[in-house]
Amino acid sequence: MMRRRYLLALATMVLVPGLLACPNPVRQYTADSEFIFRGTHLVLDASTIDAEEVSGLAIVRVDEVLSGAPVFRGLAGQQVTVRLSEPGRARVGQERVFFTRSWHFGESIGVIEVGSVEAPDARGLERMQDDIRQAQQAQSDAELTELLQSAELVMRGRVERVRPADVPPMASEHDPMWHEADVTIVRLLKGEFQESTITIWFPMSDDVMWRLAPRFEPNVEGIWLLKTVQFAGRPLERLTALTPQEFRVPAEEDRVTRLLRRR
């Protein structure tokens, strides 16, 4: 996992012009962050969560959310606990932009600092947000490029029919309940396939093991990143896409095509 993050961060630096020469660490921090915010140190060596050891922790007020998943979006004005990367430099009242990863979720939130920089003025903050967006886009492109490279077939298509696959059920709560979809190929973007329609498999089970896998219905359109998957010790009979990242909305076709050309 750490090696993959390193490679993605390196790809981010390559894909964003000028990053390697830029002394500002914002883009490097962004590549490994889940929650980015402007905040103020309130109390050092203290915590809003139940922590056995508070040394190196700080209570920080979230002044402005700059980036993060929906779970972080409502934190503006609230206090969170930050596990500081460099506790010795923190000062009460200091305002910084914090780049963090999730750590603790409960009545209060705890995050781990990847890095932080002194909070700039309004114009500098706008430039910083542009840097963050560019770094996130470059990282997203790097992740999608990795998926495209591993896909055997990339296509834009439309689902025509869906039915249970002719596969014996598993004696397990993790039975994927394989279904198959006949998909008309609108445009083949990578790989070779001679027919105009392809039959793919997908899990219909609601089990936690399969809950993120895309499910398909007739008339659904999109872009599939298909590959052969090993299951129960042998390859599936049909190509499949088992993660949300392997099924894209049609509007991403230009982006997918652009990234495929970079190979």
PDB file of C-alpha atoms in Angstrom:
ATOM      1  CA  MET A   1       0.000   0.000   0.000  1.00  0.00           C
ATOM      2  CA  MET A   2       2.787   2.453   0.904  1.00  0.00           C
ATOM      3  CA  ARG A   3       4.597   1.654  -2.350  1.00  0.00           C
ATOM      4  CA  ARG A   4       1.383   2.285  -4.312  1.00  0.00           C
ATOM      5  CA  ARG A   5       0.894   5.637  -2.563  1.00  0.00           C
ATOM      6  CA  TYR A   6       4.500   6.555  -3.351  1.00  0.00           C
ATOM      7  CA  LEU A   7       4.008   5.727  -7.029  1.00  0.00           C
ATOM      8  CA  LEU A   8       0.761   7.699  -7.181  1.00  0.00           C
ATOM      9  CA  ALA A   9       2.402  10.668  -5.503  1.00  0.00           C
ATOM     10  CA  LEU A  10       5.283  10.448  -7.989  1.00  0.00           C
ATOM     11  CA  ALA A  11       2.797  10.257 -10.863  1.00  0.00           C
ATOM     12  CA  THR A  12       1.065  13.332  -9.455  1.00  0.00           C
ATOM     13  CA  MET A  13       4.347  15.246  -9.542  1.00  0.00           C
ATOM     14  CA  VAL A  14       5.009  14.158 -13.129  1.00  0.00           C
ATOM     15  CA  LEU A  15       1.491  14.960 -14.348  1.00  0.00           C
ATOM     16  CA  VAL A  16       1.384  18.447 -12.825  1.00  0.00           C
ATOM     17  CA  PRO A  17       3.834  20.729 -14.676  1.00  0.00           C
ATOM     18  CA  GLY A  18       6.396  22.455 -12.514  1.00  0.00           C
ATOM     19  CA  LEU A  19       5.722  20.422  -9.375  1.00  0.00           C
ATOM     20  CA  LEU A  20       9.194  18.920  -9.112  1.00  0.00           C
ATOM     21  CA  ALA A  21      10.705  22.390  -9.117  1.00  0.00           C
ATOM     22  CA  CYS A  22       8.079  23.880  -6.786  1.00  0.00           C
ATOM     23  CA  PRO A  23       9.212  24.358  -3.139  1.00  0.00           C
ATOM     24  CA  ASN A  24       5.587  24.484  -1.943  1.00  0.00           C
ATOM     25  CA  PRO A  25       4.746  21.101  -0.353  1.00  0.00           C
ATOM     26  CA  VAL A  26       0.982  21.521  -0.792  1.00  0.00           C
ATOM     27  CA  ARG A  27       0.674  19.144  -3.745  1.00  0.00           C
ATOM     28  CA  GLN A  28       2.810  16.449  -2.134  1.00  0.00           C
ATOM     29  CA  TYR A  29       0.734  16.614   1.058  1.00  0.00           C
ATOM     30  CA  THR A  30      -2.505  16.537  -0.932  1.00  0.00           C
ATOM     31  CA  ALA A  31      -1.615  13.204  -2.540  1.00  0.00           C
ATOM     32  CA  ASP A  32      -1.773  11.457   0.854  1.00  0.00           C
ATOM     33  CA  SER A  33      -4.616  13.424   2.467  1.00  0.00           C
ATOM     34  CA  GLU A  34      -8.314  12.740   2.984  1.00  0.00           C
ATOM     35  CA  PHE A  35      -9.298  15.932   4.828  1.00  0.00           C
ATOM     36  CA  ILE A  36      -7.763  19.371   4.227  1.00  0.00           C
ATOM     37  CA  PHE A  37      -8.782  22.373   6.296  1.00  0.00           C
ATOM     38  CA  ARG A  38      -7.721  25.780   7.563  1.00  0.00           C
ATOM     39  CA  GLY A  39      -7.630  25.632  11.342  1.00  0.00           C
ATOM     40  CA  THR A  40      -6.369  27.219  14.555  1.00  0.00           C
ATOM     41  CA  HIS A  41      -4.442  25.515  17.371  1.00  0.00           C
ATOM     42  CA  LEU A  42      -6.500  25.894  20.571  1.00  0.00           C
ATOM     43  CA  VAL A  43      -4.940  23.517  23.106  1.00  0.00           C
ATOM     44  CA  LEU A  44      -1.718  21.496  22.848  1.00  0.00           C
ATOM     45  CA  ASP A  45      -1.191  18.054  24.377  1.00  0.00           C
ATOM     46  CA  ALA A  46      -4.944  17.671  24.692  1.00  0.00           C
ATOM     47  CA  SER A  47      -7.714  15.766  22.979  1.00  0.00           C
ATOM     48  CA  THR A  48     -11.458  15.861  22.308  1.00  0.00           C
ATOM     49  CA  ILE A  49     -11.497  12.067  22.002  1.00  0.00           C
ATOM     50  CA  ASP A  50     -10.795   9.346  24.554  1.00  0.00           C
ATOM     51  CA  ALA A  51      -7.029   8.988  24.132  1.00  0.00           C
ATOM     52  CA  GLU A  52      -4.762   7.262  26.651  1.00  0.00           C
ATOM     53  CA  GLU A  53      -1.800   9.447  25.690  1.00  0.00           C
ATOM     54  CA  VAL A  54      -2.300  13.083  24.634  1.00  0.00           C
ATOM     55  CA  SER A  55       1.339  13.962  24.052  1.00  0.00           C
ATOM     56  CA  GLY A  56       1.680  15.059  20.432  1.00  0.00           C
ATOM     57  CA  LEU A  57      -2.056  15.682  20.097  1.00  0.00           C
ATOM     58  CA  ALA A  58      -3.747  19.060  19.733  1.00  0.00           C
ATOM     59  CA  ILE A  59      -7.282  20.390  19.801  1.00  0.00           C
ATOM     60  CA  VAL A  60      -7.760  22.399  16.631  1.00  0.00           C
ATOM     61  CA  ARG A  61     -10.735  24.490  15.539  1.00  0.00           C
ATOM     62  CA  VAL A  62     -11.760  23.875  11.932  1.00  0.00           C
ATOM     63  CA  ASP A  63     -12.101  27.365  10.480  1.00  0.00           C
ATOM     64  CA  GLU A  64     -12.725  26.356   6.859  1.00  0.00           C
ATOM     65  CA  VAL A  65     -13.030  23.010   5.092  1.00  0.00           C
ATOM     66  CA  LEU A  66     -10.982  23.032   1.894  1.00  0.00           C
ATOM     67  CA  SER A  67     -11.392  19.414   0.787  1.00  0.00           C
ATOM     68  CA  GLY A  68     -12.790  16.182   2.123  1.00  0.00           C
ATOM     69  CA  ALA A  69     -15.431  13.501   1.942  1.00  0.00           C
ATOM     70  CA  PRO A  70     -19.029  14.357   2.976  1.00  0.00           C
ATOM     71  CA  VAL A  71     -18.360  13.106   6.525  1.00  0.00           C
ATOM     72  CA  PHE A  72     -15.934  16.036   6.961  1.00  0.00           C
ATOM     73  CA  ARG A  73     -17.956  18.730   5.223  1.00  0.00           C
ATOM     74  CA  GLY A  74     -19.961  19.824   8.266  1.00  0.00           C
ATOM     75  CA  LEU A  75     -16.983  20.309  10.572  1.00  0.00           C
ATOM     76  CA  ALA A  76     -16.449  24.042   9.988  1.00  0.00           C
ATOM     77  CA  GLY A  77     -16.530  25.800  13.364  1.00  0.00           C
ATOM     78  CA  GLN A  78     -16.067  22.559  15.318  1.00  0.00           C
ATOM     79  CA  GLN A  79     -13.099  21.257  17.277  1.00  0.00           C
ATOM     80  CA  VAL A  80     -11.177  18.166  16.194  1.00  0.00           C
ATOM     81  CA  THR A  81      -8.179  16.314  17.559  1.00  0.00           C
ATOM     82  CA  VAL A  82      -5.069  16.302  15.395  1.00  0.00           C
ATOM     83  CA  ARG A  83      -2.147  13.920  15.872  1.00  0.00           C
ATOM     84  CA  LEU A  84       0.611  16.339  14.939  1.00  0.00           C
ATOM     85  CA  SER A  85       3.439  15.372  12.598  1.00  0.00           C
ATOM     86  CA  GLU A  86       5.802  17.871  14.287  1.00  0.00           C
ATOM     87  CA  PRO A  87       4.437  18.676  17.763  1.00  0.00           C
ATOM     88  CA  GLY A  88       7.424  20.832  18.666  1.00  0.00           C
ATOM     89  CA  ARG A  89       6.558  23.565  16.190  1.00  0.00           C
ATOM     90  CA  ALA A  90       2.895  23.979  17.196  1.00  0.00           C
ATOM     91  CA  ARG A  91       1.834  27.141  19.020  1.00  0.00           C
ATOM     92  CA  VAL A  92      -1.521  28.033  20.563  1.00  0.00           C
ATOM     93  CA  GLY A  93      -3.382  30.515  18.362  1.00  0.00           C
ATOM     94  CA  GLN A  94      -1.378  29.528  15.291  1.00  0.00           C
ATOM     95  CA  GLU A  95      -3.460  29.326  12.115  1.00  0.00           C
ATOM     96  CA  ARG A  96      -2.401  26.693   9.578  1.00  0.00           C
ATOM     97  CA  VAL A  97      -3.715  24.665   6.672  1.00  0.00           C
ATOM     98  CA  PHE A  98      -3.781  21.047   7.808  1.00  0.00           C
ATOM     99  CA  PHE A  99      -3.476  18.069   5.445  1.00  0.00           C
ATOM    100  CA  THR A 100      -4.756  15.011   7.284  1.00  0.00           C
ATOM    101  CA  ARG A 101      -5.887  11.380   7.132  1.00  0.00           C
ATOM    102  CA  SER A 102      -8.828   9.952   9.062  1.00  0.00           C
ATOM    103  CA  TRP A 103      -8.114   8.341  12.408  1.00  0.00           C
ATOM    104  CA  HIS A 104     -11.068   8.355  14.844  1.00  0.00           C
ATOM    105  CA  PHE A 105     -14.810   8.764  14.285  1.00  0.00           C
ATOM    106  CA  GLY A 106     -17.186   9.177  17.208  1.00  0.00           C
ATOM    107  CA  GLU A 107     -18.773  12.063  19.079  1.00  0.00           C
ATOM    108  CA  SER A 108     -15.654  13.954  18.060  1.00  0.00           C
ATOM    109  CA  ILE A 109     -13.293  13.481  15.126  1.00  0.00           C
ATOM    110  CA  GLY A 110      -9.608  12.610  15.285  1.00  0.00           C
ATOM    111  CA  VAL A 111      -7.262  12.998  12.301  1.00  0.00           C
ATOM    112  CA  ILE A 112      -3.583  12.368  11.616  1.00  0.00           C
ATOM    113  CA  GLU A 113      -1.561  15.249  10.203  1.00  0.00           C
ATOM    114  CA  VAL A 114       0.264  14.438   6.974  1.00  0.00           C
ATOM    115  CA  GLY A 115       1.703  17.932   6.952  1.00  0.00           C
ATOM    116  CA  SER A 116       0.663  21.530   7.386  1.00  0.00           C
ATOM    117  CA  VAL A 117       1.627  24.972   6.146  1.00  0.00           C
ATOM    118  CA  GLU A 118       1.096  28.455   7.497  1.00  0.00           C
ATOM    119  CA  ALA A 119      -2.334  29.731   6.483  1.00  0.00           C
ATOM    120  CA  PRO A 120      -1.954  32.333   3.714  1.00  0.00           C
ATOM    121  CA  ASP A 121      -4.046  35.431   3.078  1.00  0.00           C
ATOM    122  CA  ALA A 122      -7.253  35.229   1.012  1.00  0.00           C
ATOM    123  CA  ARG A 123      -5.476  35.455  -2.354  1.00  0.00           C
ATOM    124  CA  GLY A 124      -2.850  32.917  -1.300  1.00  0.00           C
ATOM    125  CA  LEU A 125      -5.595  30.581  -0.107  1.00  0.00           C
ATOM    126  CA  GLU A 126      -7.236  30.744  -3.540  1.00  0.00           C
ATOM    127  CA  ARG A 127      -3.932  29.786  -5.170  1.00  0.00           C
ATOM    128  CA  MET A 128      -3.508  26.971  -2.644  1.00  0.00           C
ATOM    129  CA  GLN A 129      -6.975  25.616  -3.436  1.00  0.00           C
ATOM    130  CA  ASP A 130      -6.040  25.613  -7.132  1.00  0.00           C
ATOM    131  CA  ASP A 131      -2.902  23.620  -6.249  1.00  0.00           C
ATOM    132  CA  ILE A 132      -5.012  21.169  -4.224  1.00  0.00           C
ATOM    133  CA  ARG A 133      -7.505  20.701  -7.065  1.00  0.00           C
ATOM    134  CA  GLN A 134      -4.742  20.157  -9.618  1.00  0.00           C
ATOM    135  CA  ALA A 135      -2.977  17.644  -7.370  1.00  0.00           C
ATOM    136  CA  GLN A 136      -6.221  15.759  -6.720  1.00  0.00           C
ATOM    137  CA  GLN A 137      -7.022  15.671 -10.428  1.00  0.00           C
ATOM    138  CA  ALA A 138      -3.536  14.424 -11.254  1.00  0.00           C
ATOM    139  CA  GLN A 139      -3.785  11.725  -8.586  1.00  0.00           C
ATOM    140  CA  SER A 140      -7.233  10.709  -9.830  1.00  0.00           C
ATOM    141  CA  ASP A 141      -5.855  10.505 -13.382  1.00  0.00           C
ATOM    142  CA  ALA A 142      -2.943   8.372 -12.159  1.00  0.00           C
ATOM    143  CA  GLU A 143      -5.304   5.966 -10.390  1.00  0.00           C
ATOM    144  CA  LEU A 144      -7.586   5.720 -13.434  1.00  0.00           C
ATOM    145  CA  THR A 145      -4.585   5.201 -15.721  1.00  0.00           C
ATOM    146  CA  GLU A 146      -3.499   2.282 -13.530  1.00  0.00           C
ATOM    147  CA  LEU A 147      -6.970   0.719 -13.864  1.00  0.00           C
ATOM    148  CA  LEU A 148      -6.994   1.271 -17.631  1.00  0.00           C
ATOM    149  CA  GLN A 149      -3.637  -0.429 -17.977  1.00  0.00           C
ATOM    150  CA  SER A 150      -4.856  -3.525 -16.098  1.00  0.00           C
ATOM    151  CA  ALA A 151      -8.174  -3.746 -18.007  1.00  0.00           C
ATOM    152  CA  GLU A 152      -8.421  -6.274 -20.835  1.00  0.00           C
ATOM    153  CA  LEU A 153     -11.307  -4.494 -22.521  1.00  0.00           C
ATOM    154  CA  VAL A 154     -12.471  -0.888 -22.192  1.00  0.00           C
ATOM    155  CA  MET A 155     -15.713   0.007 -23.906  1.00  0.00           C
ATOM    156  CA  ARG A 156     -18.638   2.347 -23.923  1.00  0.00           C
ATOM    157  CA  GLY A 157     -21.911   0.463 -24.044  1.00  0.00           C
ATOM    158  CA  ARG A 158     -25.577   0.072 -23.162  1.00  0.00           C
ATOM    159  CA  VAL A 159     -27.168  -2.766 -21.167  1.00  0.00           C
ATOM    160  CA  GLU A 160     -29.846  -4.622 -23.149  1.00  0.00           C
ATOM    161  CA  ARG A 161     -30.801  -7.576 -20.925  1.00  0.00           C
ATOM    162  CA  VAL A 162     -30.054  -8.838 -17.422  1.00  0.00           C
ATOM    163  CA  ARG A 163     -30.646 -12.333 -16.016  1.00  0.00           C
ATOM    164  CA  PRO A 164     -29.236 -14.747 -13.414  1.00  0.00           C
ATOM    165  CA  ALA A 165     -26.062 -16.449 -14.604  1.00  0.00           C
ATOM    166  CA  ASP A 166     -26.128 -20.216 -15.011  1.00  0.00           C
ATOM    167  CA  VAL A 167     -23.866 -20.799 -12.009  1.00  0.00           C
ATOM    168  CA  PRO A 168     -24.605 -23.095  -9.035  1.00  0.00           C
ATOM    169  CA  PRO A 169     -25.102 -21.084  -5.827  1.00  0.00           C
ATOM    170  CA  MET A 170     -22.376 -21.183  -3.194  1.00  0.00           C
ATOM    171  CA  ALA A 171     -23.060 -22.660   0.245  1.00  0.00           C
ATOM    172  CA  SER A 172     -21.971 -19.402   1.850  1.00  0.00           C
ATOM    173  CA  GLU A 173     -23.400 -16.049   2.894  1.00  0.00           C
ATOM    174  CA  HIS A 174     -20.789 -14.572   0.551  1.00  0.00           C
ATOM    175  CA  ASP A 175     -22.411 -16.106  -2.531  1.00  0.00           C
ATOM    176  CA  PRO A 176     -22.130 -13.325  -5.142  1.00  0.00           C
ATOM    177  CA  MET A 177     -25.374 -14.414  -6.840  1.00  0.00           C
ATOM    178  CA  TRP A 178     -23.795 -13.914 -10.255  1.00  0.00           C
ATOM    179  CA  HIS A 179     -25.969 -12.239 -12.878  1.00  0.00           C
ATOM    180  CA  GLU A 180     -25.098 -11.566 -16.476  1.00  0.00           C
ATOM    181  CA  ALA A 181     -25.784  -8.544 -18.630  1.00  0.00           C
ATOM    182  CA  ASP A 182     -25.828  -8.374 -22.412  1.00  0.00           C
ATOM    183  CA  VAL A 183     -24.176  -5.081 -23.313  1.00  0.00           C
ATOM    184  CA  THR A 184     -24.248  -3.508 -26.760  1.00  0.00           C
ATOM    185  CA  ILE A 185     -20.827  -2.089 -27.551  1.00  0.00           C
ATOM    186  CA  VAL A 186     -21.244   1.515 -28.648  1.00  0.00           C
ATOM    187  CA  ARG A 187     -17.509   2.142 -28.895  1.00  0.00           C
ATOM    188  CA  LEU A 188     -14.498  -0.064 -28.182  1.00  0.00           C
ATOM    189  CA  LEU A 189     -11.801   2.012 -26.494  1.00  0.00           C
ATOM    190  CA  LYS A 190      -9.214  -0.674 -25.674  1.00  0.00           C
ATOM    191  CA  GLY A 191      -8.776  -4.310 -26.634  1.00  0.00           C
ATOM    192  CA  GLU A 192     -10.274  -6.474 -29.347  1.00  0.00           C
ATOM    193  CA  PHE A 193     -13.761  -7.968 -29.557  1.00  0.00           C
ATOM    194  CA  GLN A 194     -15.418  -9.062 -32.773  1.00  0.00           C
ATOM    195  CA  GLU A 195     -19.093  -9.064 -31.757  1.00  0.00           C
ATOM    196  CA  SER A 196     -21.352  -6.035 -31.311  1.00  0.00           C
ATOM    197  CA  THR A 197     -22.701  -7.377 -27.995  1.00  0.00           C
ATOM    198  CA  ILE A 198     -20.768  -8.764 -25.033  1.00  0.00           C
ATOM    199  CA  THR A 199     -22.088 -10.686 -22.017  1.00  0.00           C
ATOM    200  CA  ILE A 200     -20.512  -9.708 -18.709  1.00  0.00           C
ATOM    201  CA  TRP A 201     -21.024 -10.929 -15.147  1.00  0.00           C
ATOM    202  CA  PHE A 202     -21.713  -8.915 -12.016  1.00  0.00           C
ATOM    203  CA  PRO A 203     -22.676  -9.818  -8.407  1.00  0.00           C
ATOM    204  CA  MET A 204     -26.255  -9.119  -7.323  1.00  0.00           C
ATOM    205  CA  SER A 205     -25.676 -10.054  -3.658  1.00  0.00           C
ATOM    206  CA  ASP A 206     -26.086  -7.434  -0.926  1.00  0.00           C
ATOM    207  CA  ASP A 207     -23.435  -9.159   1.194  1.00  0.00           C
ATOM    208  CA  VAL A 208     -20.759  -6.808   2.550  1.00  0.00           C
ATOM    209  CA  MET A 209     -18.171  -8.516   0.350  1.00  0.00           C
ATOM    210  CA  TRP A 210     -19.993  -7.311  -2.766  1.00  0.00           C
ATOM    211  CA  ARG A 211     -21.826  -4.188  -1.641  1.00  0.00           C
ATOM    212  CA  LEU A 212     -19.623  -1.765  -3.623  1.00  0.00           C
ATOM    213  CA  ALA A 213     -19.740  -3.734  -6.881  1.00  0.00           C
ATOM    214  CA  PRO A 214     -21.704  -2.044  -9.687  1.00  0.00           C
ATOM    215  CA  ARG A 215     -25.068  -3.583 -10.545  1.00  0.00           C
ATOM    216  CA  PHE A 216     -26.694  -3.184 -13.911  1.00  0.00           C
ATOM    217  CA  GLU A 217     -30.198  -2.843 -15.306  1.00  0.00           C
ATOM    218  CA  PRO A 218     -31.500  -2.620 -18.888  1.00  0.00           C
ATOM    219  CA  ASN A 219     -30.837   0.713 -20.639  1.00  0.00           C
ATOM    220  CA  VAL A 220     -27.965   1.644 -18.313  1.00  0.00           C
ATOM    221  CA  GLU A 221     -25.159   3.309 -20.287  1.00  0.00           C
ATOM    222  CA  GLY A 222     -21.575   3.754 -19.272  1.00  0.00           C
ATOM    223  CA  ILE A 223     -17.935   2.879 -19.755  1.00  0.00           C
ATOM    224  CA  TRP A 224     -16.759  -0.533 -18.555  1.00  0.00           C
ATOM    225  CA  LEU A 225     -13.175  -1.401 -17.609  1.00  0.00           C
ATOM    226  CA  LEU A 226     -13.408  -5.174 -17.915  1.00  0.00           C
ATOM    227  CA  LYS A 227     -11.006  -7.911 -16.883  1.00  0.00           C
ATOM    228  CA  THR A 228     -10.847 -11.588 -15.982  1.00  0.00           C
ATOM    229  CA  VAL A 229     -11.236 -12.183 -12.244  1.00  0.00           C
ATOM    230  CA  GLN A 230     -10.165 -15.206 -10.218  1.00  0.00           C
ATOM    231  CA  PHE A 231     -12.978 -16.503  -8.023  1.00  0.00           C
ATOM    232  CA  ALA A 232     -13.081 -19.674  -5.886  1.00  0.00           C
ATOM    233  CA  GLY A 233      -9.717 -20.716  -7.283  1.00  0.00           C
ATOM    234  CA  ARG A 234     -10.464 -20.335 -10.973  1.00  0.00           C
ATOM    235  CA  PRO A 235     -11.102 -17.531 -13.483  1.00  0.00           C
ATOM    236  CA  LEU A 236     -14.684 -16.453 -14.071  1.00  0.00           C
ATOM    237  CA  GLU A 237     -16.177 -17.488 -17.384  1.00  0.00           C
ATOM    238  CA  ARG A 238     -17.008 -13.887 -18.250  1.00  0.00           C
ATOM    239  CA  LEU A 239     -15.271 -10.540 -17.954  1.00  0.00           C
ATOM    240  CA  THR A 240     -16.447  -8.342 -15.109  1.00  0.00           C
ATOM    241  CA  ALA A 241     -16.064  -4.973 -13.360  1.00  0.00           C
ATOM    242  CA  LEU A 242     -16.232  -5.357  -9.585  1.00  0.00           C
ATOM    243  CA  THR A 243     -15.437  -1.875  -8.262  1.00  0.00           C
ATOM    244  CA  PRO A 244     -17.161   1.496  -8.734  1.00  0.00           C
ATOM    245  CA  GLN A 245     -13.982   2.795 -10.378  1.00  0.00           C
ATOM    246  CA  GLU A 246     -14.307   0.195 -13.148  1.00  0.00           C
ATOM    247  CA  PHE A 247     -17.663   1.503 -14.338  1.00  0.00           C
ATOM    248  CA  ARG A 248     -17.662   5.155 -15.422  1.00  0.00           C
ATOM    249  CA  VAL A 249     -20.393   7.505 -16.571  1.00  0.00           C
ATOM    250  CA  PRO A 250     -20.565   8.212 -20.339  1.00  0.00           C
ATOM    251  CA  ALA A 251     -19.414  11.819 -19.796  1.00  0.00           C
ATOM    252  CA  GLU A 252     -15.953  10.493 -18.898  1.00  0.00           C
ATOM    253  CA  GLU A 253     -15.297   9.054 -22.350  1.00  0.00           C
ATOM    254  CA  ASP A 254     -13.059  11.939 -23.452  1.00  0.00           C
ATOM    255  CA  ARG A 255     -11.033  11.656 -20.241  1.00  0.00           C
ATOM    256  CA  VAL A 256     -10.703   7.880 -20.570  1.00  0.00           C
ATOM    257  CA  THR A 257      -9.635   8.228 -24.209  1.00  0.00           C
ATOM    258  CA  ARG A 258      -7.069  10.894 -23.298  1.00  0.00           C
ATOM    259  CA  LEU A 259      -5.543   8.729 -20.566  1.00  0.00           C
ATOM    260  CA  LEU A 260      -5.450   5.674 -22.811  1.00  0.00           C
ATOM    261  CA  ARG A 261      -3.369   7.654 -25.307  1.00  0.00           C
ATOM    262  CA  ARG A 262      -0.735   8.228 -22.596  1.00  0.00           C
ATOM    263  CA  ARG A 263       0.123   4.525 -22.364  1.00  0.00           C
TER     264      ARG A 263
END
